[in-house]
Coordinates of C-alpha atoms in Angstrom, one line a residue:
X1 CA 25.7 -28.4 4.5
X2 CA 23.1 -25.8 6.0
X3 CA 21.5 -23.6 3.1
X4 CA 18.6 -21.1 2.7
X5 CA 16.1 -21.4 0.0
X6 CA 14.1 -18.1 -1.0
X7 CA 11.0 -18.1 -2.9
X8 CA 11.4 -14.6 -4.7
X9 CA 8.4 -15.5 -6.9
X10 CA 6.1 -17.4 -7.8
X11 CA 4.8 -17.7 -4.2
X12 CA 1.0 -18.2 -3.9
X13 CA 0.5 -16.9 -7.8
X14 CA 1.6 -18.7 -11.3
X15 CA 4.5 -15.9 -12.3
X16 CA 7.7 -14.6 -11.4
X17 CA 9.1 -18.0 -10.3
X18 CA 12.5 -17.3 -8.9
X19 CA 14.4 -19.5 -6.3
X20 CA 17.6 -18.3 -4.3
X21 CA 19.5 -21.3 -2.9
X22 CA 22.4 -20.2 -0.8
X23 CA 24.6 -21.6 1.5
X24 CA 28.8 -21.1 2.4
X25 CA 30.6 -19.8 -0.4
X26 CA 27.6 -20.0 -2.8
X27 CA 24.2 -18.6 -4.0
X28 CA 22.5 -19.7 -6.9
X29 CA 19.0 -18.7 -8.6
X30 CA 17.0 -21.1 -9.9
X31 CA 14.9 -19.3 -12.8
X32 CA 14.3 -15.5 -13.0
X33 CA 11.0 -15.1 -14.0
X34 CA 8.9 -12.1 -15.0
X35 CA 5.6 -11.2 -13.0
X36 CA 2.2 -11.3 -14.8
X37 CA -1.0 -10.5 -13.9
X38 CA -2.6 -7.5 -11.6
X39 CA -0.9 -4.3 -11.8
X40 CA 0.3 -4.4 -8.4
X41 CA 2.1 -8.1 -9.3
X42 CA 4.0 -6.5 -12.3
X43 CA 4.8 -3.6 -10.5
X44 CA 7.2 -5.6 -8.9
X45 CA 9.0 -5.8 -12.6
X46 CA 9.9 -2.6 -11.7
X47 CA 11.6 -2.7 -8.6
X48 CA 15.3 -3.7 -7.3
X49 CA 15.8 -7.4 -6.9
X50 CA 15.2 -8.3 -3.2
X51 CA 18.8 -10.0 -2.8
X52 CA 22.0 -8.9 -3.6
X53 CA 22.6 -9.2 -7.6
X54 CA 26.0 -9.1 -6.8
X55 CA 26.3 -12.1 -4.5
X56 CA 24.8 -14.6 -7.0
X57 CA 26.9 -17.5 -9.1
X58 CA 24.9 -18.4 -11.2
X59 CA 21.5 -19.4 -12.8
X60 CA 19.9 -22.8 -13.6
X61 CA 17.4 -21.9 -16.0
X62 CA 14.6 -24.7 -16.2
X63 CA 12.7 -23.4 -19.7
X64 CA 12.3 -20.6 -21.6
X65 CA 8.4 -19.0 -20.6
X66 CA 8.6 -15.3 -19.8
X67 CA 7.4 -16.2 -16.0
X68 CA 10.7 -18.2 -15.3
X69 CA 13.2 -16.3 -18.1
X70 CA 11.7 -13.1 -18.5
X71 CA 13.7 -10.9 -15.6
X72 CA 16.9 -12.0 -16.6
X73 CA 17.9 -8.9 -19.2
X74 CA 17.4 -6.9 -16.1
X75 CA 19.5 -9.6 -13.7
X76 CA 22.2 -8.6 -16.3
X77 CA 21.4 -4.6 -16.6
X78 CA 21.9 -4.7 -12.7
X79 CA 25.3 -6.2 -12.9
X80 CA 24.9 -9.6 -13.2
X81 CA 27.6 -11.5 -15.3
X82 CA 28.1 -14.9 -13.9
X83 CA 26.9 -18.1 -16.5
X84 CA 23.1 -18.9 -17.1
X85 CA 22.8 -22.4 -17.4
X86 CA 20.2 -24.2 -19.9
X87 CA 19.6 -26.7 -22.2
X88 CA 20.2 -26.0 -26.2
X89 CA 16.4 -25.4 -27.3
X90 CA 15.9 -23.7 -24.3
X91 CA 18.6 -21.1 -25.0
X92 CA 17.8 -21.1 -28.9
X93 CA 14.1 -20.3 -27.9
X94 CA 15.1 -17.4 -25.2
X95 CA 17.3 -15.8 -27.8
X96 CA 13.8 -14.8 -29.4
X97 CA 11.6 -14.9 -26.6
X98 CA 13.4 -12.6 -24.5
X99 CA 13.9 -10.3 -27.3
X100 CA 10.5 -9.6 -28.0
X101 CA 9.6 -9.2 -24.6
X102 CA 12.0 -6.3 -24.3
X103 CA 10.2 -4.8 -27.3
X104 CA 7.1 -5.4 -25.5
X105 CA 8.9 -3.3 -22.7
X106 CA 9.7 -0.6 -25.2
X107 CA 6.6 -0.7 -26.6
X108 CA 4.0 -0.3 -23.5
X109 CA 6.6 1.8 -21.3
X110 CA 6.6 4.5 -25.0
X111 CA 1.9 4.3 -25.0
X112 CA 2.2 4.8 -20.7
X113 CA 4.5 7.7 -20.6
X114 CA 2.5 9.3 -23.7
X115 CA -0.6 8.9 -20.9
X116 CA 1.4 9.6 -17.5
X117 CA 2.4 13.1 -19.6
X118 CA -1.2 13.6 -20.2
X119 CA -2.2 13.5 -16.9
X120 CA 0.8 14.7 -14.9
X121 CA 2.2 11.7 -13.3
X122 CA 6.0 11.0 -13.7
X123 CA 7.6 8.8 -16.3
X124 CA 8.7 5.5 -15.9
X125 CA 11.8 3.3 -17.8
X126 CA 11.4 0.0 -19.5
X127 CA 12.2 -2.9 -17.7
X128 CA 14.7 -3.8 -20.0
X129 CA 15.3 -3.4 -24.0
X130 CA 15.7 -5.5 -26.9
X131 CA 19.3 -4.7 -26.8
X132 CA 19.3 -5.9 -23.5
X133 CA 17.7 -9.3 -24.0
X134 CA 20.3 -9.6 -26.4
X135 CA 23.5 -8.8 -23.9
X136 CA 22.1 -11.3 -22.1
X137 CA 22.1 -14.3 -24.4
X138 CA 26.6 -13.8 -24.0
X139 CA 25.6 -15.8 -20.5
X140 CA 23.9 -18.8 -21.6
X141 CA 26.0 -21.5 -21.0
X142 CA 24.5 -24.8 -22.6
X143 CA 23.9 -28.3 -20.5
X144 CA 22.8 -32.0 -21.6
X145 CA 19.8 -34.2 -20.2
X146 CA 21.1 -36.2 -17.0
X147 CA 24.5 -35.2 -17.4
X148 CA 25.8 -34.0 -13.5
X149 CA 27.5 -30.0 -14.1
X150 CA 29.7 -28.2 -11.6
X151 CA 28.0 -25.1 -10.8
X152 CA 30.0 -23.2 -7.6
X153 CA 32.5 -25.1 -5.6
X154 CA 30.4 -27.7 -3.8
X155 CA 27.6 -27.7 -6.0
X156 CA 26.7 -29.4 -9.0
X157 CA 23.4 -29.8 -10.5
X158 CA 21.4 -32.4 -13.6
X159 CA 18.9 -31.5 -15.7
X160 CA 16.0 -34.0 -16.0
X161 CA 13.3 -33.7 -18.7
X162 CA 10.1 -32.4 -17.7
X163 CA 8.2 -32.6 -20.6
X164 CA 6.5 -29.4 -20.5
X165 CA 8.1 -27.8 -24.0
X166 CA 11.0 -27.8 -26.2
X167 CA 13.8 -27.7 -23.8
X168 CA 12.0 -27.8 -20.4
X169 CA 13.5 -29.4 -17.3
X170 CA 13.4 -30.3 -13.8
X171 CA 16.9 -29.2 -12.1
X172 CA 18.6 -31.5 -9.2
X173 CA 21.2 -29.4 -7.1
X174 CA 23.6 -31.7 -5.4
X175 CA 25.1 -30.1 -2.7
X176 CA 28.4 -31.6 -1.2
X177 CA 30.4 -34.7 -2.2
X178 CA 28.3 -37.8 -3.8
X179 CA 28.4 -39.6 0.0
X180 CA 27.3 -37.2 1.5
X181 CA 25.1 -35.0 -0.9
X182 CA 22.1 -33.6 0.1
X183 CA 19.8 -33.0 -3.2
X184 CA 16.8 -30.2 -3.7
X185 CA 15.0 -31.1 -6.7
X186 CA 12.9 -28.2 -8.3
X187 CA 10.2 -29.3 -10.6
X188 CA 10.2 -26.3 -13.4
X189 CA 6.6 -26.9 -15.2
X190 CA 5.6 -29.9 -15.8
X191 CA 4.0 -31.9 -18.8
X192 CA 0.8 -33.4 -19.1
X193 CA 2.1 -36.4 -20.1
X194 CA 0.8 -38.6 -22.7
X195 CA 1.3 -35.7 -25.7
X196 CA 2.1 -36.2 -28.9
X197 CA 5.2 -34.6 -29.2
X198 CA 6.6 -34.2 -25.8
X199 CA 8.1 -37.1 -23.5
X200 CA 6.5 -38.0 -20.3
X201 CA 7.9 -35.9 -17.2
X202 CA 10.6 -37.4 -15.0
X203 CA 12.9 -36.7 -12.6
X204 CA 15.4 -37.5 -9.9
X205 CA 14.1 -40.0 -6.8
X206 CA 15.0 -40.1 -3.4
X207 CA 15.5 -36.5 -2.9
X208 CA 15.6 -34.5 0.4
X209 CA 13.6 -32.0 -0.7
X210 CA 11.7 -31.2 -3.3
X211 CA 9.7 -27.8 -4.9
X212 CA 6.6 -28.4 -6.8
X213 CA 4.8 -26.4 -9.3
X214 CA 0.9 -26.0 -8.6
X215 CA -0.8 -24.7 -11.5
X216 CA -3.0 -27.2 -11.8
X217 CA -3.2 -28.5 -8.7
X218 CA -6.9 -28.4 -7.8
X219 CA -7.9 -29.7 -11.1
X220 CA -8.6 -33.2 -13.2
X221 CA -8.4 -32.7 -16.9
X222 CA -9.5 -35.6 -19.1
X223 CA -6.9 -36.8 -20.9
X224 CA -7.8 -37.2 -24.6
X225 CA -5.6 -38.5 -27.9
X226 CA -5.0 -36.6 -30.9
X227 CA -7.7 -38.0 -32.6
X228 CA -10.4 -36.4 -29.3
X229 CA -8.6 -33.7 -29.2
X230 CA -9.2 -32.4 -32.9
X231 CA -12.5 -33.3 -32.8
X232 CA -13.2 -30.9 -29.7
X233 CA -11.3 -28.2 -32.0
X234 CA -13.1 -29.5 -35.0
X235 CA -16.7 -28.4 -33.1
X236 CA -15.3 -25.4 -31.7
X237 CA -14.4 -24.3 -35.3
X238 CA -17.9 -25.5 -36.8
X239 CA -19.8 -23.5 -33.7
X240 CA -17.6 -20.1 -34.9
X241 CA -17.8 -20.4 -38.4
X242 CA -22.0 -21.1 -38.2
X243 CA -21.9 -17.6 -35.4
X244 CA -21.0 -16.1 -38.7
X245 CA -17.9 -14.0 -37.9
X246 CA -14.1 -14.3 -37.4
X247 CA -12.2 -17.0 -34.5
X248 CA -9.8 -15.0 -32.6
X249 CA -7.5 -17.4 -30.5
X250 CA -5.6 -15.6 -28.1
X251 CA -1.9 -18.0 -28.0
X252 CA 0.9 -18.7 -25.5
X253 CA 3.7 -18.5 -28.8
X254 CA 6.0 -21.0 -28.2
X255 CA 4.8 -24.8 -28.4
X256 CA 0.7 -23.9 -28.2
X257 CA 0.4 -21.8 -31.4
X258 CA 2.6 -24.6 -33.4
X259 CA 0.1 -27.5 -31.6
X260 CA -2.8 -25.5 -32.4
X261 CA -1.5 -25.3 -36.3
X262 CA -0.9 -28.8 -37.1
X263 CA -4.4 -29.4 -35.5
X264 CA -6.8 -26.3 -37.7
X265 CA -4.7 -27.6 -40.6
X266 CA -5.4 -31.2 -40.2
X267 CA -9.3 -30.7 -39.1
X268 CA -9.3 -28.6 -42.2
X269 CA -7.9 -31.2 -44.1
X270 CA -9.7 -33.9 -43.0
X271 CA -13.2 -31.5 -44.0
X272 CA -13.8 -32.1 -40.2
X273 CA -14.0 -28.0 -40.0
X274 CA -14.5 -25.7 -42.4
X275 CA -11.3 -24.3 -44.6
X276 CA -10.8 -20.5 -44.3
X277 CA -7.7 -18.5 -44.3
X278 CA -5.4 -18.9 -41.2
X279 CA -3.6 -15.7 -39.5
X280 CA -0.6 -16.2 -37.1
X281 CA -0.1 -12.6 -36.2
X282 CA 2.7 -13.6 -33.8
X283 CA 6.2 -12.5 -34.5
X284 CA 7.5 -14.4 -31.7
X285 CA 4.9 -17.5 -32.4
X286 CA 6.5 -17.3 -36.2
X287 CA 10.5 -17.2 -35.3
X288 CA 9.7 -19.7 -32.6
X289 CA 7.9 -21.9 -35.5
X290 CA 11.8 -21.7 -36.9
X291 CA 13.0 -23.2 -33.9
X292 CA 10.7 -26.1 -33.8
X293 CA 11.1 -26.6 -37.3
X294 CA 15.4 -26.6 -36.8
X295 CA 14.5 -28.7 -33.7
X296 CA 11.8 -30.8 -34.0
X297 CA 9.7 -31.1 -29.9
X298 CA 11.5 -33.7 -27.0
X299 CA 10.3 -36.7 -28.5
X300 CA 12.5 -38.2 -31.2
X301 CA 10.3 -38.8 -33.9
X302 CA 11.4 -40.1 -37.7
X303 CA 9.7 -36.7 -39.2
X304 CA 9.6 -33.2 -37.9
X305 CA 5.5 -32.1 -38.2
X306 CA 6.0 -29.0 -38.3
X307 CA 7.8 -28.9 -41.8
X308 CA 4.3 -29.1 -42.8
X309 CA 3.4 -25.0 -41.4
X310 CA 5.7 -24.1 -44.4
X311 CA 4.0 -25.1 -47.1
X312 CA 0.4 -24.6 -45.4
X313 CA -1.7 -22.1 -48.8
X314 CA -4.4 -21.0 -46.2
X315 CA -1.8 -20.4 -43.6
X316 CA -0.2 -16.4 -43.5
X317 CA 2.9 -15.6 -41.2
X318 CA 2.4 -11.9 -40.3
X319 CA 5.6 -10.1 -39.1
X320 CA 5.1 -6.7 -39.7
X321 CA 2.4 -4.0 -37.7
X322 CA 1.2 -3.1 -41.6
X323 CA 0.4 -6.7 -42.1
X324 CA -1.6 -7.5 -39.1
X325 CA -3.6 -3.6 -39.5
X326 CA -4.6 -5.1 -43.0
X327 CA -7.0 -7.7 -41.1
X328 CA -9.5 -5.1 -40.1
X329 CA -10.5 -5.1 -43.7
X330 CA -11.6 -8.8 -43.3
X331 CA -15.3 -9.6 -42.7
X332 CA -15.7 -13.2 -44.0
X333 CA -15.1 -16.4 -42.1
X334 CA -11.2 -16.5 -40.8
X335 CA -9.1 -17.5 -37.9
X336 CA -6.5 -14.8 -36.1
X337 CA -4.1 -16.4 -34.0
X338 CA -2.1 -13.5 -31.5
X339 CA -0.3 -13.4 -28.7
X340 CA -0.4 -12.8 -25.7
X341 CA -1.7 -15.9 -24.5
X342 CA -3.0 -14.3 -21.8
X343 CA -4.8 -11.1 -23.6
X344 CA -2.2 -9.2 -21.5
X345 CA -0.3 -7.4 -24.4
X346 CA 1.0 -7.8 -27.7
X347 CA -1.3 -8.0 -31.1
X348 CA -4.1 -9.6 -29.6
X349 CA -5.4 -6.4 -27.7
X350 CA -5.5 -4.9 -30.8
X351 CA -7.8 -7.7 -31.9
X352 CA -9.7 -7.7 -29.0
X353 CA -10.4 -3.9 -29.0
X354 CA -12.0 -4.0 -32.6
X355 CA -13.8 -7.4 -32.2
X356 CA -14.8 -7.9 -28.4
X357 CA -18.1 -5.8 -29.1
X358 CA -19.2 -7.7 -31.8
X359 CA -21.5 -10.6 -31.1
X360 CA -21.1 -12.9 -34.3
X361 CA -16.8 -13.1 -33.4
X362 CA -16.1 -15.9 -31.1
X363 CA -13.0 -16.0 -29.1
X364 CA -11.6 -19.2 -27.8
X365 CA -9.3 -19.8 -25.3
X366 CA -6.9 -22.7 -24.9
X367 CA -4.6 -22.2 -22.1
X368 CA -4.3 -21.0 -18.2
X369 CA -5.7 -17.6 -17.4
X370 CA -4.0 -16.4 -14.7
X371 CA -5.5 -13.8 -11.7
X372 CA -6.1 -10.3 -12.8
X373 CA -5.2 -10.8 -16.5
X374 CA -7.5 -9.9 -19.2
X375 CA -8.4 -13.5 -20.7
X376 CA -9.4 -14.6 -16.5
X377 CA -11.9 -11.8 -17.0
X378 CA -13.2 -12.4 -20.3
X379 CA -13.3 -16.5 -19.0
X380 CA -14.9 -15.2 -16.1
X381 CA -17.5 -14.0 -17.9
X382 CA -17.1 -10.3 -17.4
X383 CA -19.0 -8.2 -19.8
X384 CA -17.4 -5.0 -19.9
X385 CA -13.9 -5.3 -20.0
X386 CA -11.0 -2.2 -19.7
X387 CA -8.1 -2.4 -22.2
X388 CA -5.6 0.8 -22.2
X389 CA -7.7 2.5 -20.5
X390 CA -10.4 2.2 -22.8
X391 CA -14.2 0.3 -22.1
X392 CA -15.4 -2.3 -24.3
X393 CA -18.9 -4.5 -24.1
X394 CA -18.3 -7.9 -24.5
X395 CA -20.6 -9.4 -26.8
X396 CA -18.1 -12.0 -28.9
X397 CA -19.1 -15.6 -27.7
X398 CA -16.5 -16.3 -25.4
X399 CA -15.4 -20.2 -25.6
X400 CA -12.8 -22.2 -23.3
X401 CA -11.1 -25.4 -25.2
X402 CA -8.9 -27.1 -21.9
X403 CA -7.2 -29.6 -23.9
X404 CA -4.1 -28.2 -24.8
X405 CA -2.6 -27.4 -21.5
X406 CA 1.2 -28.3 -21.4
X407 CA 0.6 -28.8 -17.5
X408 CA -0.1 -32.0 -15.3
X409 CA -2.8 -31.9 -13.8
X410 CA -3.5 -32.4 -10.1
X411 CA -3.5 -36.6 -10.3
X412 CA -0.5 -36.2 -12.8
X413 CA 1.3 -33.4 -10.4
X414 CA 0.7 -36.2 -7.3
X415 CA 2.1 -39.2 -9.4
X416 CA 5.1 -37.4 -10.2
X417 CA 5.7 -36.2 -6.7
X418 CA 5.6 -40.2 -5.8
X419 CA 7.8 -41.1 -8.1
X420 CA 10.2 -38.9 -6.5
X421 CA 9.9 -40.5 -3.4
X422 CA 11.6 -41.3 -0.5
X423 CA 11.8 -37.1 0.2
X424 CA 13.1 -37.2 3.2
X425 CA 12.2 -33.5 3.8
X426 CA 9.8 -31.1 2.6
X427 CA 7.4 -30.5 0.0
X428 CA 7.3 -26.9 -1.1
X429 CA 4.2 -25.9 -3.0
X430 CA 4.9 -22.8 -5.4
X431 CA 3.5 -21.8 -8.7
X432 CA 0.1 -22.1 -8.2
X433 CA -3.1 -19.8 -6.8
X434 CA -4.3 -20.4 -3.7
X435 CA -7.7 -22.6 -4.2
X436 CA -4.6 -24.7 -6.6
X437 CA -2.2 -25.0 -3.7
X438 CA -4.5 -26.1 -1.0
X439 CA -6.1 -28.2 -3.4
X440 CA -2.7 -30.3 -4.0
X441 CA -1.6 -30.0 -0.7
X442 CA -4.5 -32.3 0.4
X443 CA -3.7 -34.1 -2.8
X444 CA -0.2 -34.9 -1.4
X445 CA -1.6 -35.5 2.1
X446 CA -4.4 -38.1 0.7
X447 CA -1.5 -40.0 -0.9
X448 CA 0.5 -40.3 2.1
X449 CA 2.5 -37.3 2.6
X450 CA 2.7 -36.2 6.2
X451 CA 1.1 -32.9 6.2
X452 CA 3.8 -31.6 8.2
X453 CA 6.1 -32.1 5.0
X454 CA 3.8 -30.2 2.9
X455 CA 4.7 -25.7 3.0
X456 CA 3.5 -23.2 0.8
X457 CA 6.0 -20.5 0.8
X458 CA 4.3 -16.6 0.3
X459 CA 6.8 -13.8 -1.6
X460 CA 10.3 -13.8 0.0
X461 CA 9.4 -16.6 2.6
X462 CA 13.1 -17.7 3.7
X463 CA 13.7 -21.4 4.8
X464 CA 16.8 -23.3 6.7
X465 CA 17.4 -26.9 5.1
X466 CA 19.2 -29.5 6.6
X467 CA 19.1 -32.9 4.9
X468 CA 15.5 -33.8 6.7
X469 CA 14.3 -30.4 8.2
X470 CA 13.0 -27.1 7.0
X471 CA 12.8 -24.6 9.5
X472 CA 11.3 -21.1 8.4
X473 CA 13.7 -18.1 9.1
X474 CA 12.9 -14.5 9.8
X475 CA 14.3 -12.6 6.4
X476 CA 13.7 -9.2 4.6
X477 CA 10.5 -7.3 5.1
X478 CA 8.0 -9.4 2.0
X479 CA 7.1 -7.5 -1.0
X480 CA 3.9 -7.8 -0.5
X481 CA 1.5 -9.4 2.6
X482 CA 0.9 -13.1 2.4
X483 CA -2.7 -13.9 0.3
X484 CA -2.0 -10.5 -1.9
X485 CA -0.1 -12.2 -5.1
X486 CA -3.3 -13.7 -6.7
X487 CA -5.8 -11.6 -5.0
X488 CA -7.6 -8.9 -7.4
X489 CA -6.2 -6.0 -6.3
X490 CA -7.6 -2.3 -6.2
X491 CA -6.7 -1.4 -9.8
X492 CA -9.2 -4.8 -10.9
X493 CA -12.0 -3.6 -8.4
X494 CA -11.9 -0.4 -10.3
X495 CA -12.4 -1.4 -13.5
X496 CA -14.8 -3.7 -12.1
X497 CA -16.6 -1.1 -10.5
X498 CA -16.4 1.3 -13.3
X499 CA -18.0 -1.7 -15.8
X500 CA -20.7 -2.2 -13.8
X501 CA -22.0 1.1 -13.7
X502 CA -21.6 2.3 -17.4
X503 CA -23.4 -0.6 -17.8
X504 CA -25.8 0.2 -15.5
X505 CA -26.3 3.5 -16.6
X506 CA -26.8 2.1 -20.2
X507 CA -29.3 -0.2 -19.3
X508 CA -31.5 2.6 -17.6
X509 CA -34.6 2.9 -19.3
X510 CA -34.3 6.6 -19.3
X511 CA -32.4 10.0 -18.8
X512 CA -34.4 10.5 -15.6
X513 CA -33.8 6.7 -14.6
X514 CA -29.5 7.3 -15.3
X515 CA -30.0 10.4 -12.9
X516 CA -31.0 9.0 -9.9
X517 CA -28.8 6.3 -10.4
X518 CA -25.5 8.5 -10.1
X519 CA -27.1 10.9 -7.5
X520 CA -27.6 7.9 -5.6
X521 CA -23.9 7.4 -6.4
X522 CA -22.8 10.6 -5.3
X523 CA -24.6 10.2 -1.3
X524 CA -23.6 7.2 -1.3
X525 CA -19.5 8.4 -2.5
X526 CA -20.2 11.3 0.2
X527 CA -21.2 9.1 3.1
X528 CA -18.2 7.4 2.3
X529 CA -15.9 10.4 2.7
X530 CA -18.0 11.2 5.9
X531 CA -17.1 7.7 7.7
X532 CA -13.7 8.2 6.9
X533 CA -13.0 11.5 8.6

């Protein structure tokens, strides 16, 4: 059966994954995600889907994060109304995750027109709304582990664990009849492997091609036990509380922020750290809690853990604005969980805004910073930072705890690709940065993959698939050019550019020292107009 597979995001960045398989009489999406990151790599939220909305099936819908669910409200608002397939906790934990982020949408689109009306520019509309995200949810359609389901005529598909979260899988579309099938395997995200409360990743072998996530892909993480692992948080927490001010832990809400409770509970417990009062300012952290707590995590396990997060004294659910306003009183020792986990919106700007500048306040972060956001700067070390428009110093200590990642890493992405083997195709590298790409790439090729099998598609790449062959076709003008998706763009060089002069003016000894600084600014911002005339 000759197909095309489209990588619509997702290509040569971490977000926006989104895979259009299509072939006679069919054309399926695999995942909708929503862009994160640089302004120019949202912008794209905004725009029309590059294929025709009309022409798709259906969706298989590997797990519920915002960068592989978050686009469909608007994959319905365009006039999509054909079955999104997913597993149960999957579709329980997108009936809350996509609702808040079309509040989110709401909620920034309402602060950027009040500042596009302040300066003149035209207005823009949310992505989607609340009400949206909930239309949506009428689709879901719900599937079981390694059961095969019929998808279009000619197509079928099974859902195999990947052990990333609650609900996460890898999806197998069989194409054609069982003796003559030819089988794409897309990888979703995959565990780490070896965690508490998820299984360990698997999957279907002896594939004909297969489409691998990257995120990690040019990094080894040392895998530690629960027992390692809290006493890395244990020290982090003994470090902030000895700094003398509040821990501020920017958290990915679903499966991180639960993790990350059962842990500052049990170090607390244990007299490992010290006890203080604990603040999940997370709406969608704290009806996702409900989920795992109606659910339990992958792994069958006698008890549900969490059970424990309701009767936690020291431990506060904040839900309303009013609540999480009323932790600016606080001065003394406390931990503020917020989303989101990448500093990109939601509560945790607010947090950030008031507590960024001051240098006993420690921030630690526990999961991947992608290109462009806000917590890649602060990691990067960045000490003026722009949020909303605004300038703040960063003088918080600013910590990194890698030991919570729900990804494999590069040797766990490599031995789950060889247990997929024979792949009688090709290996397509998506969801990963560029240093993380090549990096697994010459992973794969080290352990015996022909590098000729290996591709990394950029935005909108189009591909011919036969059962052994993948032959790159011309298709649509890209979105954007190839090496631009996790590149900095122009809107990150100027608040780069603007942070490192305020802070050089600050740091100019005197009045006279801050003049000749920007008058050598201005000849230097007037030869530039003069070699581009």
């Amino acid at each position: 059966m000759a197909v095309s597979l489209t990588f619509h995001g997702a290509a040569e960045c971490v977000t926006g994954f989104c895979a259009r398989l299509s072939g006679e009489g069919f054309s399926i999406l695999i995942d909708c995600g929503m862009f994160q990151g640089s302004k120019t790599l949202k912008a794209l939220n905004y725009d029309p889907f590059p294929f025709d909305v009309d022409a798709i099936d259906a969706v298989l819908l590997t797990h519920a994060h915002i960068d592989h669910s978050g686009m469909l409200p608007k994959l319905m608002r365009a006039g999509y109304s054909g079955p999104i397939y997913a597993t149960a906790p999957t579709r329980a934990l997108c009936e809350v995750m996509l609702a808040d982020a079309g509040e989110i949408q709401e909620s920034e689109v309402f602060h950027l027109n009040r500042r596009n009306q302040q300066r003149g520019r035209p207005l823009v509309e949310a992505v989607y709304t609340a009400r949206d995200a909930a239309k949506t949810m009428d689709l879901f359609e719900t599937v079981k582990l390694d059961q095969i389901v019929d998808i279009a005529p000619g197509v079928r598909a099974r859902y195999w664990n990947a052990g990333h979260m609650l609900g996460a899988c890898s999806v197998e579309v069989i194409l054609g009849p069982d003796d003559d099938a030819e089988r794409i395997l897309f990888s979703g995200d995959l565990g780490a492997g070896g965690q508490d409360y998820l299984p360990e990743p698997t999957g279907a072998a002896g594939v004909d091609h297969l489409v691998l996530e990257s995120t990690y892909g040019n990094r080894e993480r040392q895998r530690v036990d629960t027992r390692e692992r809290r006493r890395l948080l244990a020290e982090e927490l003994r470090q902030a509380h000895a700094a003398g001010g509040p821990l501020l832990m920017p958290t990915f809400a679903v499966g991180r922020a639960q993790e990350l409770l059962l842990d500052i509970l049990a170090v607390m417990e244990s007299g490992d750290a010290p006890r203080g009062e604990i603040f999940l300012d997370s709406p969608l952290a704290i009806e996702a809690t409900d989920v795992f707590l109606a659910r339990g995590w992958n792994r069958d396990t006698e008890a549900n853990p969490f059970t424990s997060l309701r009767h936690a004294p020291n431990l506060h659910l904040l839900m309303k604005p009013q609540e999480s306003d009323q932790l600016e009183k606080l001065r003394d020792w406390h931990i503020i969980l917020a989303g989101s986990g990448m500093c990109d919106a939601g509560r945790i700007r607010r947090h950030l805004k008031r507590l960024l500048w001051r240098s006993e306040v420690t921030v630690l972060i526990s999961g991947f910073q992608a290109a462009g956001t806000l917590g890649r700067l602060l990691v990067d070390g960045k000490k003026l930072v722009r949020i909303q428009g605004d300038d703040f110093q960063v003088k918080a200590r600013i910590r990194v705890l890698d030991v919570y990642s729900a990804h494999a890493d590069a040797n766990g992405l490599v031995r789950w690709a060889m247990a997929r083997q024979p792949i009688r195709g090709q290996v397509f590298l998506a969801h990963g940065e560029p240093e993380a790409l090549a990096g697994l790439a010459e992973r794969l090729e080290t352990a015996g993959f022909p590098a000729g099998r290996i591709t990394t598609p950029a935005l909108d790449d189009t591909f011919e698939l036969t059962r052994s062959e993948a032959r790159q076709v011309a298709g649509r003008a890209p979105r954007l050019e190839p090496g631009k998706a996790s590149a900095l763009d122009w809107h990150n060089q100027r608040a780069d550019l603007f942070a490192r002069l305020n802070a050089r003016i600050q740091e100019a000894p005197t009045e006279e020292a801050r003049s000749r600084l920007l008058r050598a600014l201005e000849a230097a911002l007037d030869e530039a107009d003069g070699s581009t005339t």
